[in-house]
């Protein structure tokens, strides 16, 4: 069947060459119009399986997770050592006032702030003054004040400190000693008067303690103020660094989805225009400022642009390098240019297929254009080398084309099918990134094969007809050199096999020490926004800037929220924690009694008002006391003359009490005591009015203080489902695999409802580890099947994979020597190298099968390897050049992939020309003898 297909191809390119070229030209036009703009997705989410629970969790929590995403403009002073902090603040604020209106004019921006949400609303001032410490002190002070009040105030409802004796003096004056029952009434009145004296004396004796109470209340009020000011600074203060050399201006976009590349790019471009306008102002020229951009929107836009730049740069560089390498291999500028057009067509069709099938490239597939370029040109090289060889042997163009397509076409078809089959195994991966790579590359390779099989012979035929060229194009002849290398490999076959075996054992020992190092830095392109973000984090220390890696947690009640924060506080990687508890104290319920006992504070204020009144009218009160003493002294004389001893004794005690009250009043330092009482009343009233405002808030929301918080706080730190939201900033080293695994293990002990971009890496690591094993095993099985079916000989199939197997092992040893490990990107090297590396051995074995019937074993090996060896070297070098171009990529993982692949392909090439001929000779020499 394959032979019939190849013969049909030959007839098509031989007799319809112009039509073939014309069809491909039309295809190129359509491809160019289709692929632009070409989408590249730079989010790690695109690498996860589409049905991964983490993606579902992100979709359900997307609005909350993205609620703190900003475009951040970083204003900084360059030379500020000679400036005081207030002067630094003033200069930065002046520049901020210039840039803020410019940002507000950007349609994609909703609001701009270099301060927090603003001043604390009046009704929330007391609530924002409360934290665990102030609540504990307030509760203790409330209990102590209650004791003070119980000592100074009678439970008698008619007691009034401003008029403590009430109508008792009048009733004593009206009492007629001659009336019946007068003595009993007098005794009752004296008892009451004695009781009032005791209360008044107790109150006067406690006046000395008022200063202490005033100090305690004033201290508590200062604590309230400090807590409130701290929260006001957190909520409404400017975003200054501690040394006041940097100010952050945060712009809230209209759409919070930073992974929306088009929106992020548009927003970033407009922000850059704003920065340019700000740099042109007089304010900027008057100082030594710098203005930079960062934040998730800027970083994602820059990464996307960098990925596109990497793709374009590596494609262009690899194309030029491949053409240069091809020219030196062939020695023909004509053939070098001839092979370029099918290469362009193959890459354009691969891009079109990528856009059509999976919607573009992701972080793992951005290098595929260069890969397709390297793989595609391999087919052209093998076809062109065979055509040139047949022409140099004296065959006509048509006959040379026929032999090339029918004989070489079969070999490169099996090679293409083998490589495509290996990449097809990636479709069974868990990671969506690898699935997309399998979809793109598997069919892309087959497309490239048919492009070269159809287009290159058609162009050769057309050009030869057009120029009426009959002579063959002379190529550089490296056959003698290659023949010498292969001949030595056969001669020293045992030594070569022993040395290669020893090296393989050493490489195996080194390979066992390789590790998987999964860090986000490997797939994160190095862009300016990340560097700015890191500088800001260093400048601001552990304070929350809303930048850098973070996690979001979703506890569903306050108890779980407390436990979560306690757990996070004991986790090393956590640098900051923000939650609704920053605005609501955790022990707010302890203040419930205070809210219910507001009447007690009112009573205490009335008592203090009475003390204040007595002190202000001290002279009048003393006169009243002296008048009362005179009246009672007269009654005492009468009772003495009447021999009523009990009444006399009682009168004497009351008079002594009144004199003690008088003396205590006279001993008081009136002015200082009045000042103390006034201050104490003010502090009590502050506490009373604060509790009143808190009580009103609680009543409005049926006692739920969280619902009583301002809307901007509730919307940030709670969800519509009644869950709380906790934002935890973490160290940037969280992306190191060991740190991330340790963090996830610790956090999972107290919650499983959380999300963070580092968590994507954690999940992705598990998927890719699984995919590495599965794809490698499937690739080995697939390649074994295709090779056996294609070569139809088990021994030859095993020989064909020797360069691949040993090259892969040597590559692992080389990675160990160079200190490289597997990461997110280069872990795909297994199917990649298996798919590419097998081609060398396959082409050489196919050619040897052709030559095996033309002479003895040695001559057939020398002939096959000297003719096809140059094509193998050229294809290997061009592929190495393609991967070498990844060294210029801005993504660290791509650079490591380039180094890893170059090692593997280079080793496979060397082994194909040394170990393979030696092994082939040993395998068949006994049969020949």
CSV table of C-alpha atoms in Angstrom, one decimal, residues 381-759:
chain,number,residue,atom,x,y,z
A,381,UNK,CA,17.7,16.8,3.7
A,382,UNK,CA,17.3,13.1,3.3
A,383,UNK,CA,15.3,13.5,0.0
A,384,UNK,CA,17.7,16.0,-1.4
A,385,UNK,CA,20.8,14.0,-0.5
A,386,UNK,CA,19.4,10.9,-2.1
A,387,UNK,CA,18.3,12.9,-5.2
A,388,UNK,CA,21.8,14.4,-5.5
A,389,UNK,CA,23.4,11.0,-5.1
A,390,UNK,CA,21.3,9.5,-7.9
A,391,UNK,CA,22.0,12.5,-10.2
A,392,UNK,CA,25.8,12.2,-9.5
A,393,UNK,CA,25.4,8.5,-10.5
A,394,UNK,CA,24.3,9.7,-13.9
A,395,UNK,CA,20.5,9.3,-13.7
A,396,UNK,CA,18.1,11.7,-15.2
A,397,UNK,CA,16.1,14.1,-13.1
A,398,UNK,CA,12.9,12.0,-13.5
A,399,UNK,CA,14.6,8.8,-12.7
A,400,UNK,CA,16.4,10.3,-9.8
A,401,UNK,CA,13.2,11.7,-8.4
A,402,UNK,CA,11.5,8.3,-8.9
A,403,UNK,CA,14.2,6.4,-7.0
A,404,UNK,CA,14.3,9.1,-4.3
A,405,UNK,CA,10.5,9.0,-3.7
A,406,UNK,CA,10.1,5.2,-3.9
A,407,UNK,CA,13.2,4.2,-1.9
A,408,UNK,CA,14.0,7.1,0.4
A,409,UNK,CA,10.3,8.1,0.8
A,410,UNK,CA,9.6,4.8,2.5
A,411,UNK,CA,12.4,5.4,5.1
A,412,UNK,CA,11.4,8.9,5.9
A,413,UNK,CA,7.7,7.9,6.0
A,414,UNK,CA,8.5,5.3,8.7
A,415,UNK,CA,10.7,7.9,10.5
A,416,UNK,CA,7.9,10.5,10.4
A,417,UNK,CA,5.3,7.9,11.4
A,418,UNK,CA,7.5,6.8,14.3
A,419,UNK,CA,8.1,10.3,15.5
A,420,UNK,CA,4.4,11.2,15.1
A,421,UNK,CA,3.4,8.0,17.0
A,422,UNK,CA,5.7,9.0,19.9
A,423,UNK,CA,4.2,12.4,20.2
A,424,UNK,CA,0.7,10.9,19.9
A,425,UNK,CA,1.4,9.2,23.2
A,426,UNK,CA,1.3,12.6,24.8
A,427,UNK,CA,-2.4,12.8,24.1
A,428,UNK,CA,-2.9,10.3,26.9
A,429,UNK,CA,-1.2,12.7,29.4
A,430,UNK,CA,-3.0,14.3,32.3
A,431,UNK,CA,-1.5,17.7,31.7
A,432,UNK,CA,-3.4,19.7,29.2
A,433,UNK,CA,-0.2,21.3,28.1
A,434,UNK,CA,1.3,17.9,27.1
A,435,UNK,CA,-2.0,16.9,25.5
A,436,UNK,CA,-1.9,20.0,23.3
A,437,UNK,CA,1.7,19.3,22.4
A,438,UNK,CA,0.8,15.8,21.3
A,439,UNK,CA,-2.1,17.0,19.2
A,440,UNK,CA,-0.1,19.7,17.5
A,441,UNK,CA,3.2,17.8,16.9
A,442,UNK,CA,1.8,14.4,15.9
A,443,UNK,CA,-0.2,15.7,13.0
A,444,UNK,CA,2.3,18.6,12.4
A,445,UNK,CA,5.0,16.1,11.7
A,446,UNK,CA,2.9,14.1,9.2
A,447,UNK,CA,1.9,17.4,7.5
A,448,UNK,CA,5.6,18.4,7.2
A,449,UNK,CA,6.4,15.0,5.8
A,450,UNK,CA,3.8,15.3,3.0
A,451,UNK,CA,4.8,18.9,2.3
A,452,UNK,CA,8.4,17.9,1.6
A,453,UNK,CA,7.4,14.7,-0.2
A,454,UNK,CA,5.2,16.6,-2.6
A,455,UNK,CA,6.6,20.1,-2.8
A,456,UNK,CA,10.3,19.6,-2.8
A,457,UNK,CA,10.3,17.1,-5.8
A,458,UNK,CA,7.8,19.3,-7.6
A,459,UNK,CA,10.1,22.3,-7.2
A,460,UNK,CA,13.1,20.4,-8.4
A,461,UNK,CA,11.3,19.2,-11.4
A,462,UNK,CA,9.9,22.7,-12.2
A,463,UNK,CA,13.3,24.3,-11.7
A,464,UNK,CA,15.1,21.8,-13.8
A,465,UNK,CA,12.5,22.3,-16.6
A,466,UNK,CA,12.6,26.1,-16.3
A,467,UNK,CA,16.4,26.3,-16.4
A,468,UNK,CA,16.7,23.3,-18.7
A,469,UNK,CA,19.4,22.1,-16.4
A,470,UNK,CA,20.7,18.7,-17.3
A,471,UNK,CA,23.9,18.4,-15.3
A,472,UNK,CA,23.9,17.5,-11.6
A,473,UNK,CA,24.6,20.1,-9.0
A,474,UNK,CA,27.9,19.4,-7.4
A,475,UNK,CA,27.8,18.9,-3.6
A,476,UNK,CA,30.6,18.8,-1.0
A,477,UNK,CA,31.7,15.2,-0.9
A,478,UNK,CA,32.3,14.0,2.7
A,479,UNK,CA,31.9,10.3,1.8
A,480,UNK,CA,35.6,9.5,2.1
A,481,UNK,CA,35.8,11.1,5.5
A,482,UNK,CA,32.7,9.2,6.7
A,483,UNK,CA,33.9,6.0,5.2
A,484,UNK,CA,37.1,6.3,7.2
A,485,UNK,CA,35.2,6.9,10.4
A,486,UNK,CA,32.9,3.9,9.9
A,487,UNK,CA,35.9,1.7,8.8
A,488,UNK,CA,37.7,2.5,12.1
A,489,UNK,CA,34.5,1.8,14.0
A,490,UNK,CA,34.3,-1.6,12.4
A,491,UNK,CA,38.0,-2.3,12.9
A,492,UNK,CA,38.0,-1.3,16.6
A,493,UNK,CA,34.4,-2.6,17.1
A,494,UNK,CA,35.0,-4.5,20.4
A,495,UNK,CA,36.9,-1.6,21.9
A,496,UNK,CA,34.2,0.9,20.9
A,497,UNK,CA,31.5,-1.3,22.3
A,498,UNK,CA,33.4,-1.9,25.6
A,499,UNK,CA,34.1,1.9,26.0
A,500,UNK,CA,30.5,2.8,25.2
A,501,UNK,CA,29.3,0.2,27.7
A,502,UNK,CA,31.5,1.6,30.4
A,503,UNK,CA,30.4,5.1,29.7
A,504,UNK,CA,26.8,3.9,29.7
A,505,UNK,CA,27.2,2.3,33.1
A,506,UNK,CA,28.8,5.6,34.5
A,507,UNK,CA,26.0,7.6,32.9
A,508,UNK,CA,23.4,5.2,34.4
A,509,UNK,CA,24.9,5.8,37.9
A,510,UNK,CA,24.7,9.6,37.3
A,511,UNK,CA,21.2,9.3,36.0
A,512,UNK,CA,20.0,7.7,39.2
A,513,UNK,CA,21.0,10.8,41.1
A,514,UNK,CA,18.9,13.2,38.9
A,515,UNK,CA,15.9,14.8,40.5
A,516,UNK,CA,12.7,16.5,39.5
A,517,UNK,CA,13.0,20.2,40.3
A,518,UNK,CA,9.7,21.9,39.6
A,519,UNK,CA,9.7,25.6,40.1
A,520,UNK,CA,7.5,28.3,38.6
A,521,UNK,CA,10.6,30.1,37.6
A,522,UNK,CA,11.3,27.4,35.0
A,523,UNK,CA,8.2,28.2,33.0
A,524,UNK,CA,8.0,31.9,34.0
A,525,UNK,CA,9.6,34.1,31.5
A,526,UNK,CA,12.1,36.6,32.9
A,527,UNK,CA,10.3,40.0,32.4
A,528,UNK,CA,10.7,43.5,33.8
A,529,UNK,CA,7.5,43.3,35.8
A,530,UNK,CA,8.7,40.4,37.9
A,531,UNK,CA,12.0,42.2,38.6
A,532,UNK,CA,10.1,45.3,39.7
A,533,UNK,CA,7.8,43.2,41.9
A,534,UNK,CA,10.8,41.6,43.6
A,535,UNK,CA,12.4,45.0,44.3
A,536,UNK,CA,9.1,46.2,45.8
A,537,UNK,CA,8.9,43.2,48.0
A,538,UNK,CA,12.4,43.7,49.3
A,539,UNK,CA,11.6,47.4,49.9
A,540,UNK,CA,8.4,46.8,51.7
A,541,UNK,CA,9.6,43.7,53.7
A,542,UNK,CA,6.8,41.6,55.2
A,543,UNK,CA,4.2,44.3,54.8
A,544,UNK,CA,1.3,43.4,52.6
A,545,UNK,CA,1.6,45.0,49.1
A,546,UNK,CA,-0.7,42.8,47.2
A,547,UNK,CA,2.2,41.7,45.1
A,548,UNK,CA,4.0,38.3,44.9
A,549,UNK,CA,2.8,34.8,45.5
A,550,UNK,CA,-0.2,34.3,47.8
A,551,UNK,CA,-2.9,31.9,48.8
A,552,UNK,CA,-6.6,32.5,49.4
A,553,UNK,CA,-8.5,30.5,52.0
A,554,UNK,CA,-12.2,30.1,52.6
A,555,UNK,CA,-13.2,29.1,56.2
A,556,UNK,CA,-17.0,29.0,56.7
A,557,UNK,CA,-17.2,30.2,60.3
A,558,UNK,CA,-15.3,32.4,62.8
A,559,UNK,CA,-13.9,29.4,64.8
A,560,UNK,CA,-12.4,27.9,61.7
A,561,UNK,CA,-11.1,31.3,60.7
A,562,UNK,CA,-9.3,31.6,64.1
A,563,UNK,CA,-7.8,28.1,63.8
A,564,UNK,CA,-6.7,28.9,60.2
A,565,UNK,CA,-4.9,32.1,61.2
A,566,UNK,CA,-3.2,30.3,64.1
A,567,UNK,CA,-2.1,27.5,61.8
A,568,UNK,CA,-0.8,30.0,59.2
A,569,UNK,CA,1.1,31.9,61.9
A,570,UNK,CA,3.0,28.7,62.6
A,571,UNK,CA,3.9,28.2,58.9
A,572,UNK,CA,7.4,29.4,58.0
A,573,UNK,CA,6.7,30.4,54.4
A,574,UNK,CA,3.8,32.8,55.3
A,575,UNK,CA,4.8,36.5,55.4
A,576,UNK,CA,1.4,38.2,55.9
A,577,UNK,CA,-2.2,37.2,56.7
A,578,UNK,CA,-5.2,39.5,56.0
A,579,UNK,CA,-8.7,38.6,57.0
A,580,UNK,CA,-11.9,40.1,58.4
A,581,UNK,CA,-10.5,39.6,61.9
A,582,UNK,CA,-8.2,42.6,61.1
A,583,UNK,CA,-11.4,44.6,61.4
A,584,UNK,CA,-13.3,42.5,64.0
A,585,UNK,CA,-11.7,41.3,67.2
A,586,UNK,CA,-11.9,37.6,67.7
A,587,UNK,CA,-13.1,38.1,71.4
A,588,UNK,CA,-15.8,40.7,70.5
A,589,UNK,CA,-18.4,38.5,72.3
A,590,UNK,CA,-16.7,39.3,75.6
A,591,UNK,CA,-17.9,42.9,75.1
A,592,UNK,CA,-21.5,41.7,74.9
A,593,UNK,CA,-22.0,42.4,78.7
A,594,UNK,CA,-20.7,45.9,78.3
A,595,UNK,CA,-23.2,46.6,75.5
A,596,UNK,CA,-26.0,45.2,77.6
A,597,UNK,CA,-24.9,47.2,80.7
A,598,UNK,CA,-24.9,50.6,79.1
A,599,UNK,CA,-27.2,51.8,81.9
A,600,UNK,CA,-24.4,51.2,84.5
A,601,UNK,CA,-22.2,53.6,82.6
A,602,UNK,CA,-25.0,56.2,82.5
A,603,UNK,CA,-25.4,55.7,86.3
A,604,UNK,CA,-21.6,56.2,86.8
A,605,UNK,CA,-21.7,59.3,84.8
A,606,UNK,CA,-24.6,60.6,87.0
A,607,UNK,CA,-22.6,59.8,90.1
A,608,UNK,CA,-19.6,61.7,88.8
A,609,UNK,CA,-21.8,64.6,87.8
A,610,UNK,CA,-23.0,64.6,91.4
A,611,UNK,CA,-19.5,64.7,92.7
A,612,UNK,CA,-18.7,67.5,90.3
A,613,UNK,CA,-21.8,69.5,91.5
A,614,UNK,CA,-20.9,69.0,95.2
A,615,UNK,CA,-17.4,70.3,94.6
A,616,UNK,CA,-18.6,73.3,92.6
A,617,UNK,CA,-21.1,74.3,95.4
A,618,UNK,CA,-18.9,73.2,98.3
A,619,UNK,CA,-19.5,76.4,100.4
A,620,UNK,CA,-23.2,76.0,100.0
A,621,UNK,CA,-23.0,72.4,101.0
A,622,UNK,CA,-20.9,73.1,104.0
A,623,UNK,CA,-23.4,75.8,105.1
A,624,UNK,CA,-26.2,73.2,104.7
A,625,UNK,CA,-24.2,70.8,106.8
A,626,UNK,CA,-23.5,73.3,109.5
A,627,UNK,CA,-27.2,74.3,109.6
A,628,UNK,CA,-28.1,70.6,109.9
A,629,UNK,CA,-25.6,70.1,112.7
A,630,UNK,CA,-27.0,73.1,114.6
A,631,UNK,CA,-30.5,71.7,114.3
A,632,UNK,CA,-29.4,68.3,115.5
A,633,UNK,CA,-27.4,69.8,118.4
A,634,UNK,CA,-30.5,71.6,119.6
A,635,UNK,CA,-32.4,68.3,119.4
A,636,UNK,CA,-29.6,66.6,121.2
A,637,UNK,CA,-29.9,69.1,124.1
A,638,UNK,CA,-33.6,68.6,124.3
A,639,UNK,CA,-33.3,64.8,124.4
A,640,UNK,CA,-30.6,65.0,127.1
A,641,UNK,CA,-32.8,67.2,129.3
A,642,UNK,CA,-35.7,64.7,128.6
A,643,UNK,CA,-33.4,61.8,129.7
A,644,UNK,CA,-33.9,60.0,126.3
A,645,UNK,CA,-30.5,58.4,126.3
A,646,UNK,CA,-30.9,56.3,123.2
A,647,UNK,CA,-32.0,59.2,121.0
A,648,UNK,CA,-29.2,61.3,122.5
A,649,UNK,CA,-26.6,58.7,121.6
A,650,UNK,CA,-28.0,58.4,118.1
A,651,UNK,CA,-28.0,62.1,117.6
A,652,UNK,CA,-24.4,62.3,118.8
A,653,UNK,CA,-23.3,59.7,116.2
A,654,UNK,CA,-25.1,61.5,113.4
A,655,UNK,CA,-23.6,64.8,114.4
A,656,UNK,CA,-20.1,63.3,114.4
A,657,UNK,CA,-20.7,61.9,110.9
A,658,UNK,CA,-21.9,65.2,109.6
A,659,UNK,CA,-18.8,66.9,111.0
A,660,UNK,CA,-16.6,64.2,109.3
A,661,UNK,CA,-18.4,65.0,106.0
A,662,UNK,CA,-17.8,68.7,106.6
A,663,UNK,CA,-14.1,68.1,107.3
A,664,UNK,CA,-13.7,65.8,104.3
A,665,UNK,CA,-15.2,68.5,102.0
A,666,UNK,CA,-12.9,71.1,103.4
A,667,UNK,CA,-9.9,68.9,103.0
A,668,UNK,CA,-10.5,68.2,99.3
A,669,UNK,CA,-8.4,70.1,96.8
A,670,UNK,CA,-11.3,71.5,94.9
A,671,UNK,CA,-9.8,72.6,91.6
A,672,UNK,CA,-7.6,69.6,90.9
A,673,UNK,CA,-10.4,67.2,91.9
A,674,UNK,CA,-12.8,69.0,89.6
A,675,UNK,CA,-10.3,68.7,86.8
A,676,UNK,CA,-9.9,64.9,87.5
A,677,UNK,CA,-13.7,64.4,87.7
A,678,UNK,CA,-14.2,66.3,84.4
A,679,UNK,CA,-11.6,64.2,82.7
A,680,UNK,CA,-13.0,61.0,84.1
A,681,UNK,CA,-16.5,61.9,82.9
A,682,UNK,CA,-15.1,62.6,79.4
A,683,UNK,CA,-13.5,59.2,79.3
A,684,UNK,CA,-16.6,57.5,80.6
A,685,UNK,CA,-18.7,59.3,78.1
A,686,UNK,CA,-16.3,58.2,75.3
A,687,UNK,CA,-16.6,54.6,76.3
A,688,UNK,CA,-20.4,55.0,76.7
A,689,UNK,CA,-20.9,56.6,73.3
A,690,UNK,CA,-18.6,54.1,71.6
A,691,UNK,CA,-20.6,51.2,73.1
A,692,UNK,CA,-23.8,52.9,72.0
A,693,UNK,CA,-22.6,53.2,68.4
A,694,UNK,CA,-21.5,49.5,68.5
A,695,UNK,CA,-24.9,48.6,69.9
A,696,UNK,CA,-26.7,50.4,67.1
A,697,UNK,CA,-24.6,48.6,64.5
A,698,UNK,CA,-25.3,45.3,66.2
A,699,UNK,CA,-29.0,46.0,66.3
A,700,UNK,CA,-29.1,46.8,62.6
A,701,UNK,CA,-27.7,43.4,61.6
A,702,UNK,CA,-29.3,41.3,64.4
A,703,UNK,CA,-26.1,41.1,66.3
A,704,UNK,CA,-23.9,40.0,63.4
A,705,UNK,CA,-21.0,42.4,63.6
A,706,UNK,CA,-19.4,41.2,60.4
A,707,UNK,CA,-22.5,42.3,58.4
A,708,UNK,CA,-22.2,45.7,60.2
A,709,UNK,CA,-18.8,46.3,58.6
A,710,UNK,CA,-18.4,48.7,55.6
A,711,UNK,CA,-19.3,47.2,52.3
A,712,UNK,CA,-15.7,47.4,50.9
A,713,UNK,CA,-14.5,45.3,53.8
A,714,UNK,CA,-17.3,42.7,53.6
A,715,UNK,CA,-17.0,42.3,49.9
A,716,UNK,CA,-13.2,41.7,50.1
A,717,UNK,CA,-13.1,39.4,53.1
A,718,UNK,CA,-16.4,37.4,52.8
A,719,UNK,CA,-18.4,35.7,50.0
A,720,UNK,CA,-22.0,35.7,49.1
A,721,UNK,CA,-22.2,32.2,50.6
A,722,UNK,CA,-21.3,33.4,54.0
A,723,UNK,CA,-17.7,32.2,53.9
A,724,UNK,CA,-14.8,34.2,55.1
A,725,UNK,CA,-11.8,35.0,52.9
A,726,UNK,CA,-8.3,34.9,54.1
A,727,UNK,CA,-5.3,36.2,52.0
A,728,UNK,CA,-1.9,34.8,53.0
A,729,UNK,CA,1.2,36.2,51.4
A,730,UNK,CA,4.1,33.8,51.1
A,731,UNK,CA,7.8,33.9,50.4
A,732,UNK,CA,8.8,33.9,46.7
A,733,UNK,CA,10.8,30.8,47.4
A,734,UNK,CA,7.5,29.0,47.7
A,735,UNK,CA,7.9,28.0,44.0
A,736,UNK,CA,10.8,25.7,44.9
A,737,UNK,CA,9.4,22.2,44.8
A,738,UNK,CA,10.5,21.2,48.3
A,739,UNK,CA,9.1,24.4,49.9
A,740,UNK,CA,5.9,24.1,48.1
A,741,UNK,CA,5.3,20.5,49.0
A,742,UNK,CA,6.1,21.2,52.7
A,743,UNK,CA,3.7,24.2,52.7
A,744,UNK,CA,0.9,22.2,51.1
A,745,UNK,CA,1.4,19.3,53.6
A,746,UNK,CA,1.3,21.7,56.6
A,747,UNK,CA,-1.7,23.7,55.4
A,748,UNK,CA,-3.7,20.5,54.5
A,749,UNK,CA,-3.6,19.6,58.2
A,750,UNK,CA,-6.1,22.3,59.0
A,751,UNK,CA,-7.9,23.1,55.8
A,752,UNK,CA,-8.4,21.9,52.2
A,753,UNK,CA,-10.4,24.8,50.9
A,754,UNK,CA,-7.8,27.2,49.5
A,755,UNK,CA,-6.3,28.4,46.2
A,756,UNK,CA,-3.1,30.0,45.0
A,757,UNK,CA,-1.1,30.1,41.8
A,758,UNK,CA,1.7,28.1,43.5
A,759,UNK,CA,-0.9,25.4,44.1
